[in-house]
Amino acid sequence: MDFAEQAVAARVASIELATLNRDAKDAALHAMADALAAAEPALLAENAVDVRGARDAGTDESIVDRLVLTPQRVAGMVQGLRDLAALPDPIGDAVRGWRLGNGARVTQIRVPFGVVGIIYEARPNVTADAAGICLKSGNAALLRGSSSALHTNRVTVEALRAGLSSVGITPDAVQLVEGGREITGEMMRARGLVDVLIPRGGAGLISAVVEGSTVPVIETGTGNCHIYVDAAADIDQAIGILLNAKVQRPSVCNAAETLLVHRDIADAFLPRALDALSQAGVTVHGDGATRVFSDAVVPATDTEFDAEYLSLDLAARVVDSLDEALTHIRSHTTGHSETIVTRNRETADRFVAGVDAAAVLVNASSRFVDGGEFGFGAEIGISTQKLHARGPMGLPEMTSTKYVIEGDGQVRV
Amino acid sequence: MDFAEQAVAARVASIELATLNRDAKDAALHAMADALAAAEPALLAENAVDVRGARDAGTDESIVDRLVLTPQRVAGMVQGLRDLAALPDPIGDAVRGWRLGNGARVTQIRVPFGVVGIIYEARPNVTADAAGICLKSGNAALLRGSSSALHTNRVTVEALRAGLSSVGITPDAVQLVEGGREITGEMMRARGLVDVLIPRGGAGLISAVVEGSTVPVIETGTGNCHIYVDAAADIDQAIGILLNAKVQRPSVCNAAETLLVHRDIADAFLPRALDALSQAGVTVHGDGATRVFSDAVVPATDTEFDAEYLSLDLAARVVDSLDEALTHIRSHTTGHSETIVTRNRETADRFVAGVDAAAVLVNASSRFVDGGEFGFGAEIGISTQKLHARGPMGLPEMTSTKYVIEGDGQVRV
């Protein structure tokens, strides 16, 4: 099938999916999990082919690491599908409802988008995760994975489709989109065939999809997350939050990338903070005012303040005021998660009001900005756009709504 | 100022707007209304220049009619601003909130988008409406009206800005975007400067904006709205709803454009319906099975079934079943409002589930799908897209959200 045929098959499948009740979808998720678990030997064998190919192509080991499947990672994918079955079904939820003056009843209900396209990079677990989230939210999934994971993705999708068939649901609810680069372009221009595109991956992938698509896009998470340590900060708290946000898992989008320190607390805070960061293996890229506190701080440029390091690196700058911190954040934010540490209520409120981001944190680590931590149970990504969904996206964010108006002959006068 | 400078000024204004409380915004709306009312003589004089220009350019009288301002229409614009002041402020509303296991509090609150671009056609009332809706929802407005209304729009925006200044709010909250066609292109590619674009106008304008924008777009309403008269319909009810939906105001997007009739009720329904439509001055474009009932029915082609007439024309077709009606609607719908007339509960449910549109009506006129009828008080348009907002958009649909997480030093373990 070419892409247009796949998209039409997905549309037809989406009509069936939209009417499935929760029990049917949960049974399908367990069947998909069973089939995936049974396919483990094939999955590991085909994954080894992908991994060998990637290494032969000279791929960076950190990317190869994302590509590798182990029995433990397969078990994680299987469990992810079963966990989805345990979550409430968002479809059919009444968002709100009222009666018109003439007695007709209006109800706004959650409905699936229809056909969702996911464009993603090497991580093979995204294939099962995205397929499961789409299925539970009643959406047909068109999965466009990386060519470097093609063998792995083929076995995964084959298993998921077999699981669907085994419970009498059309396998076209989950399809792998294969083919050269031009197919990604076709997918991005498939307005009317694809309802929503969600890119998952690095900043380059996301901006290419955002710029090139005529299909509506949900932009997910690059995070140049700032921590502003205010003059009225509790220093112990600030050091704890800074270290956690930077070091606990540096490779993720909700990790801290830039530290801003109020000049009035710099003398008391920075020597201790820089020492703790250094002990944790963090390289600090600082402005002049930061560098006076430690020879280990390397010079920062404006490039540094725009960096999403995703590594044990941190940009740092001393600011004269909350306003200077807000101005800095406005110039460099990716709109993900911004943190203030302060005991001053008014300063906290001004920071919360003045920062334009998916999440603003007061005296807590930005690592909490996560679907799992929020209790959403499943997450397709963290939206950094303002339209439709902002922040961690759970199942309700994978839906649209429909107004149902029921009357007995009402006409407009 | 060139467009980029205007956009930066709008961004700066948006920071101020985001922190205004309701009282300040309502005072601004009344000041804008006062200034607009005071500008009536200038408004009518400059509008006469636009109208003369349009007539000289040979513009169709129906479009000239939309362009013309009268004292009554100016009064409507002024009252529209005052009505907005009476509506609740969506900004700051807590959408939901909970505590994490570690005690940190999460609150999702409504915030403005920031900078909203409106691209619209000749109706000068859109200038004041859109400016007011943006102001009340805390958004800075970049208004790109038609060049045919330029003189009118200049006076309108000047008055609105004077109103803002008079209460100490930056006038850059409302700006008119002038210049040639290339400026529309700049606006559509101003990702990062403009947060959302909303096109208001005909299908051509909307699809040009949707296809050409890298800025997120909210697509508003073209409506090829269907009425399906089921075998189990109450015939009197069906005729009443059909006439109301087609005739009460044919030029709007929620008017009926296509009639589908179940074969089993055609003999009883169509002669009466065609007679009533004919008496109301409606030209019916029917398939062969419809034409046997009246010589006045002209032949329909597939083009007809895709038409958004916005006039006293109606496409009509006889279908063999609910499924055939659903298949027809799926092929031709613009996703606006679709209606079934039936006394059969199960058929109604299948229709509601099977139709993918912003609104589905059971035994009621599609003319109710409207922000005013829904009680929203103000409407920027009717969204026919699935992302962010679907159906009539009120003030809450003109906002985004932000998660605020407040703790006392919580870190992730």
Short mmCIF file of C-alpha atoms in Angstrom, two decimals, chain A residues 11 15 96 98 100 102 111 113 191 195-196 210-211 214 216-219 237 240-241 244 248 330 345 352-353 355 357-365 367-370 373-374 376 386-388 390 392 397 400-413, chain B residues 11 15 96 98 100 102 111 113 191 195-196 210-211 214 216-219 237 240-241 244 248 330 345 352-353 355 357-365 367-370 373-374 376 386-388 390 392 397 400-413:
data_model
loop_
_atom_site.label_atom_id
_atom_site.label_comp_id
_atom_site.label_asym_id
_atom_site.label_seq_id
_atom_site.Cartn_x
_atom_site.Cartn_y
_atom_site.Cartn_z
CA ARG A 11 -9.76 6.57 8.20
CA ILE A 15 -14.84 4.94 12.14
CA ARG A 96 -20.21 20.04 29.85
CA TRP A 98 -26.86 22.61 29.42
CA LEU A 100 -31.17 26.02 25.63
CA ASN A 102 -36.31 26.36 24.23
CA VAL A 111 -14.59 12.03 20.66
CA PHE A 113 -9.43 12.88 16.66
CA ARG A 191 -4.53 17.44 5.46
CA ASP A 195 -6.20 14.75 11.66
CA VAL A 196 -3.21 15.46 13.89
CA VAL A 210 6.12 22.14 12.55
CA GLU A 211 7.41 24.17 9.60
CA THR A 214 -0.32 21.53 6.64
CA PRO A 216 -2.33 20.39 12.51
CA VAL A 217 0.67 19.58 14.71
CA ILE A 218 1.03 19.13 18.44
CA GLU A 219 4.56 20.28 19.19
CA GLN A 237 16.05 24.28 49.22
CA GLY A 240 18.38 20.64 46.52
CA ILE A 241 16.05 21.67 43.70
CA ASN A 244 17.66 17.37 41.37
CA GLN A 248 18.61 13.31 38.45
CA ARG A 330 11.44 35.52 27.90
CA ARG A 345 5.01 35.18 48.17
CA VAL A 352 4.21 32.85 37.93
CA ALA A 353 2.30 35.64 36.17
CA VAL A 355 6.56 33.60 32.76
CA ALA A 357 5.50 28.45 29.76
CA ALA A 358 3.63 25.15 29.98
CA ALA A 359 4.60 24.87 33.65
CA VAL A 360 5.85 27.27 36.29
CA LEU A 361 7.27 25.85 39.50
CA VAL A 362 7.61 27.53 42.87
CA ASN A 363 10.05 25.79 45.23
CA ALA A 364 9.87 22.43 43.47
CA SER A 365 11.93 20.54 40.90
CA ARG A 367 11.40 17.05 37.01
CA PHE A 368 7.79 16.82 38.24
CA VAL A 369 6.49 18.17 34.93
CA ASP A 370 5.76 14.73 33.54
CA GLU A 373 4.33 12.32 38.01
CA PHE A 374 1.06 14.15 37.29
CA PHE A 376 -1.89 10.73 33.98
CA LYS A 386 -0.32 26.93 23.42
CA LEU A 387 -3.04 25.49 21.23
CA HIS A 388 -5.10 22.45 22.30
CA ARG A 390 0.00 22.54 26.99
CA PRO A 392 2.08 16.76 29.84
CA GLU A 397 -5.49 15.48 25.40
CA SER A 400 -11.44 16.31 20.33
CA THR A 401 -15.03 17.14 21.26
CA LYS A 402 -18.39 17.21 19.54
CA TYR A 403 -21.54 19.12 20.48
CA VAL A 404 -24.67 16.97 20.47
CA ILE A 405 -27.91 18.96 20.40
CA GLU A 406 -31.10 17.01 21.03
CA GLY A 407 -34.54 18.55 20.61
CA ASP A 408 -38.08 17.77 19.59
CA GLY A 409 -38.45 20.04 16.61
CA GLN A 410 -36.92 23.30 17.89
CA VAL A 411 -36.30 25.95 15.24
CA ARG A 412 -34.65 29.35 15.55
CA VAL A 413 -36.87 32.38 15.66
CA ARG B 11 4.35 40.87 22.39
CA ILE B 15 2.87 40.91 28.86
CA ARG B 96 -8.35 21.69 37.56
CA TRP B 98 -4.69 18.40 42.70
CA LEU B 100 1.06 15.34 44.23
CA ASN B 102 4.63 14.60 48.13
CA VAL B 111 -3.82 32.21 30.56
CA PHE B 113 -2.42 32.97 24.18
CA ARG B 191 5.96 31.69 14.26
CA ASP B 195 0.84 32.70 18.87
CA VAL B 196 -2.37 31.94 16.97
CA VAL B 210 -4.40 27.05 6.70
CA GLU B 211 -2.08 25.91 3.89
CA THR B 214 3.61 28.06 10.11
CA PRO B 216 -0.86 27.58 14.56
CA VAL B 217 -4.24 28.31 12.98
CA ILE B 218 -7.77 27.97 14.28
CA GLU B 219 -9.84 27.18 11.22
CA GLN B 237 -41.04 18.38 12.44
CA GLY B 240 -40.17 22.81 10.06
CA ILE B 241 -36.50 22.10 10.75
CA ASN B 244 -35.74 26.97 9.31
CA GLN B 248 -34.14 31.68 8.17
CA ARG B 330 -18.58 11.52 5.30
CA ARG B 345 -33.71 6.54 19.38
CA VAL B 352 -24.61 10.90 16.42
CA ALA B 353 -21.82 8.33 16.76
CA VAL B 355 -20.96 11.63 12.05
CA ALA B 357 -18.53 17.13 12.91
CA ALA B 358 -18.35 20.00 15.37
CA ALA B 359 -22.07 19.59 16.08
CA VAL B 360 -24.63 16.87 15.53
CA LEU B 361 -28.31 17.75 15.90
CA VAL B 362 -31.21 15.45 16.59
CA ASN B 363 -34.62 16.94 15.79
CA ALA B 364 -33.45 20.56 15.97
CA SER B 365 -32.34 23.22 13.51
CA ARG B 367 -29.14 27.37 13.13
CA PHE B 368 -28.66 26.82 16.89
CA VAL B 369 -24.96 26.06 16.40
CA ASP B 370 -23.88 29.58 17.22
CA GLU B 373 -27.52 30.73 20.86
CA PHE B 374 -25.19 28.66 23.05
CA PHE B 376 -21.42 32.29 25.06
CA LYS B 386 -10.53 19.17 15.79
CA LEU B 387 -7.58 20.68 17.64
CA HIS B 388 -8.01 23.10 20.56
CA ARG B 390 -14.42 22.68 17.94
CA PRO B 392 -18.67 27.92 18.52
CA GLU B 397 -11.56 29.08 23.69
CA SER B 400 -4.32 28.57 26.71
CA THR B 401 -3.44 27.08 30.09
CA LYS B 402 -0.42 26.93 32.33
CA TYR B 403 0.40 24.45 35.09
CA VAL B 404 1.50 26.09 38.34
CA ILE B 405 3.28 23.75 40.74
CA GLU B 406 3.87 25.05 44.25
CA GLY B 407 5.97 23.21 46.77
CA ASP B 408 8.33 23.68 49.67
CA GLY B 409 11.45 22.10 48.27
CA GLN B 410 10.09 18.89 46.74
CA VAL B 411 12.53 16.99 44.52
CA ARG B 412 11.99 13.88 42.44
CA VAL B 413 13.32 10.61 43.80
#
